[in-house]
XYZ file of N, CA and C in Angstrom:
303
model
N 101.789 88.772 31.822
C 100.395 88.500 31.516
C 99.752 89.743 30.902
N 98.781 89.497 30.037
C 98.093 90.579 29.345
C 96.687 90.715 29.880
N 96.290 91.931 30.191
C 94.950 92.201 30.698
C 94.178 92.985 29.634
N 93.141 92.382 29.028
C 92.403 93.071 27.971
C 91.415 94.125 28.475
N 91.154 94.179 29.772
C 90.132 95.074 30.324
C 90.268 96.531 29.875
N 91.458 97.105 29.889
C 91.554 98.512 29.487
C 91.154 98.767 28.025
N 91.133 97.727 27.223
C 90.819 97.879 25.808
C 89.359 97.585 25.474
N 88.613 97.118 26.458
C 87.219 96.763 26.244
C 86.340 98.001 26.362
N 85.255 98.036 25.592
C 84.346 99.177 25.720
C 83.601 99.107 27.057
N 83.148 100.244 27.531
C 82.386 100.203 28.786
C 81.060 99.495 28.565
N 80.467 98.978 29.632
C 79.168 98.323 29.467
C 78.114 99.347 29.051
N 77.158 98.915 28.245
C 76.084 99.792 27.805
C 75.252 100.242 29.011
N 75.044 99.320 29.937
C 74.283 99.615 31.157
C 75.177 99.281 32.351
N 75.930 100.267 32.865
C 76.815 99.966 33.988
C 76.076 99.800 35.319
N 74.915 100.451 35.439
C 74.156 100.392 36.693
C 72.674 100.351 36.350
N 71.976 99.467 37.012
C 70.559 99.273 36.745
C 69.820 99.226 38.073
N 68.761 100.005 38.194
C 67.958 100.021 39.417
C 66.598 99.423 39.087
N 66.165 98.469 39.902
C 64.879 97.825 39.661
C 64.061 97.779 40.945
N 62.823 98.255 40.851
C 61.878 98.135 41.951
C 61.153 96.807 41.748
N 61.537 95.826 42.510
C 60.985 94.480 42.336
C 59.493 94.423 42.621
N 58.986 95.308 43.458
C 57.555 95.289 43.755
C 56.734 95.673 42.526
N 57.284 96.449 41.627
C 56.574 96.847 40.412
C 56.636 95.760 39.341
N 57.594 94.846 39.449
C 57.763 93.801 38.434
C 56.701 92.717 38.537
N 56.212 92.473 39.723
C 55.199 91.429 39.902
C 55.797 90.125 40.386
N 56.535 89.449 39.546
C 57.134 88.163 39.913
C 58.653 88.235 39.761
N 59.328 87.282 40.385
C 60.786 87.214 40.228
C 61.160 86.988 38.769
N 60.397 86.160 38.071
C 60.697 85.868 36.663
C 60.599 87.128 35.810
N 59.564 87.944 36.068
C 59.412 89.195 35.323
C 60.543 90.155 35.662
N 60.916 90.204 36.923
C 62.024 91.065 37.335
C 63.319 90.644 36.637
N 63.575 89.342 36.607
C 64.789 88.852 35.932
C 64.758 89.174 34.440
N 63.590 88.998 33.828
C 63.469 89.334 32.401
C 63.759 90.820 32.189
N 63.233 91.680 33.061
C 63.473 93.125 32.930
C 64.953 93.456 33.052
N 65.636 92.779 33.931
C 67.063 93.034 34.123
C 67.864 92.524 32.934
N 67.705 91.251 32.625
C 68.519 90.618 31.581
C 68.267 91.244 30.216
N 67.024 91.537 29.900
C 66.714 92.056 28.557
C 67.306 93.440 28.312
N 67.644 94.162 29.373
C 68.299 95.459 29.190
C 69.778 95.306 28.842
N 70.321 94.128 29.128
C 71.731 93.865 28.863
C 71.906 93.015 27.609
N 71.030 92.052 27.424
C 71.151 91.102 26.323
C 69.783 90.832 25.717
N 69.615 91.172 24.436
C 68.356 90.978 23.739
C 68.361 89.620 23.042
N 67.936 88.599 23.764
C 67.940 87.243 23.218
C 66.969 87.120 22.041
N 65.901 87.907 22.055
C 64.933 87.846 20.956
C 65.563 88.288 19.637
N 66.465 89.250 19.705
C 67.167 89.686 18.495
C 68.023 88.558 17.935
N 68.748 87.865 18.823
C 69.549 86.719 18.382
C 68.654 85.633 17.786
N 67.513 85.392 18.415
C 66.585 84.374 17.938
C 66.124 84.675 16.509
N 65.736 85.904 16.257
C 65.273 86.289 14.918
C 66.391 86.113 13.899
N 67.581 86.553 14.254
C 68.711 86.438 13.318
C 69.027 84.980 13.009
N 69.008 84.123 14.011
C 69.318 82.710 13.783
C 68.190 81.989 13.049
N 66.959 82.297 13.377
C 65.836 81.657 12.682
C 65.778 82.020 11.209
N 66.335 83.165 10.854
C 66.339 83.553 9.446
C 67.191 82.591 8.605
N 68.035 81.805 9.256
C 68.883 80.826 8.573
C 68.174 79.500 8.326
N 67.092 79.273 9.032
C 66.448 77.966 9.084
C 66.154 77.362 7.721
N 65.616 78.119 6.792
C 65.184 77.564 5.513
C 66.172 77.790 4.368
N 67.317 78.331 4.683
C 68.312 78.602 3.642
C 69.024 77.320 3.216
N 69.542 77.338 2.020
C 70.376 76.232 1.535
C 71.604 76.116 2.444
N 72.137 74.913 2.625
C 73.268 74.730 3.547
C 74.449 75.675 3.301
N 74.823 75.870 2.048
C 75.964 76.748 1.769
C 75.634 78.188 2.144
N 74.436 78.617 1.816
C 74.005 79.979 2.145
C 73.868 80.132 3.661
N 73.388 79.093 4.323
C 73.243 79.122 5.773
C 74.608 79.314 6.434
N 75.599 78.567 5.979
C 76.943 78.689 6.542
C 77.512 80.089 6.306
N 77.316 80.610 5.116
C 77.807 81.948 4.777
C 77.126 83.010 5.657
N 75.815 82.889 5.799
C 75.066 83.852 6.594
C 75.456 83.752 8.077
N 75.664 82.529 8.570
C 76.065 82.351 9.958
C 77.425 83.008 10.210
N 78.341 82.837 9.290
C 79.656 83.477 9.434
C 79.516 85.000 9.444
N 78.609 85.518 8.631
C 78.355 86.964 8.619
C 77.800 87.417 9.976
N 76.903 86.626 10.550
C 76.372 86.953 11.875
C 77.490 86.989 12.916
N 78.377 86.033 12.844
C 79.497 85.979 13.800
C 80.413 87.186 13.640
N 80.692 87.558 12.386
C 81.596 88.688 12.146
C 80.998 90.016 12.580
N 79.696 90.143 12.527
C 79.045 91.425 12.826
C 78.293 91.412 14.148
N 78.548 90.409 14.979
C 77.828 90.305 16.243
C 78.159 91.513 17.113
N 77.139 92.151 17.677
C 77.404 93.335 18.503
C 78.189 92.980 19.768
N 79.016 93.905 20.182
C 79.792 93.708 21.402
C 78.829 93.738 22.581
N 78.971 92.756 23.438
C 78.114 92.662 24.616
C 78.986 92.266 25.795
N 78.954 93.084 26.824
C 79.733 92.775 28.022
C 78.994 91.750 28.867
N 79.725 90.998 29.647
C 79.136 90.003 30.534
C 78.335 90.693 31.632
N 77.420 89.954 32.222
C 76.551 90.499 33.260
C 77.346 91.078 34.431
N 78.515 90.532 34.703
C 79.291 90.980 35.863
C 79.736 92.438 35.761
N 79.601 93.027 34.586
C 79.977 94.429 34.404
C 78.812 95.385 34.665
N 77.682 94.853 35.077
C 76.525 95.686 35.418
C 76.195 95.508 36.893
N 76.065 96.621 37.579
C 75.670 96.613 38.981
C 74.154 96.747 39.026
N 73.497 95.813 39.697
C 72.040 95.826 39.826
C 71.669 96.216 41.248
N 70.896 97.279 41.345
C 70.391 97.739 42.629
C 68.927 97.317 42.693
N 68.619 96.437 43.624
C 67.249 95.930 43.788
C 66.571 96.643 44.946
N 65.374 97.120 44.668
C 64.561 97.717 45.725
C 63.360 96.821 45.959
N 63.026 96.597 47.206
C 61.869 95.783 47.598
C 61.959 94.362 47.038
N 63.142 93.804 47.035
C 63.345 92.452 46.499
C 63.494 91.441 47.615
N 62.966 90.262 47.380
C 63.141 89.166 48.314
C 64.500 88.515 48.140
N 64.819 87.629 49.064
C 66.112 86.944 49.021
C 66.260 86.074 47.775
N 65.168 85.465 47.313
C 65.268 84.580 46.145
C 65.618 85.365 44.878
N 65.049 86.550 44.721
C 65.382 87.365 43.547
C 66.825 87.845 43.637
N 67.218 88.313 44.801
C 68.604 88.764 44.975
C 69.587 87.634 44.691
N 69.256 86.426 45.135
C 70.129 85.272 44.887
C 70.181 84.933 43.403
N 69.043 85.026 42.729
C 69.005 84.718 41.282
C 69.816 85.740 40.499
N 69.712 86.998 40.850
C 70.486 88.054 40.182
C 71.976 87.814 40.388
N 72.359 87.469 41.596
C 73.772 87.171 41.882
C 74.221 85.923 41.136
N 73.364 84.911 41.068
C 73.731 83.669 40.374
C 73.951 83.899 38.881
N 73.253 84.882 38.313
C 73.469 85.218 36.902
C 74.781 85.962 36.683
N 75.390 86.423 37.767
C 76.699 87.057 37.667
C 76.693 88.564 37.783
N 75.543 89.170 38.012
C 75.493 90.612 38.168
C 76.144 91.027 39.494
N 76.683 92.232 39.535
C 77.181 92.796 40.790
C 75.981 93.272 41.586
N 76.052 93.104 42.871
C 74.974 93.575 43.741
C 75.156 95.055 43.988
N 74.027 95.772 44.060
C 74.064 97.222 44.258
C 74.293 97.569 45.684
């Protein structure tokens, strides 16, 4: 069997500490955590730029996006340390696949 792990780049954010009391809500805390690992807004802008293009150009541009997509490690490669967090936030962070701190 082949294990690709040794060939993968390290995660951009291997460890993240969040004071949940400063975030306000669980949703804001989750946004703060996830957005440091994955910028969905960047993907949204790139994909929306295809919306009005001719079909052939859209396909070409989409293939270019796929070829140049930045490397992004899965959430499980980031350890999240939560301070002052309730059980629901801790459960949501774990459900997203992050390692618990």
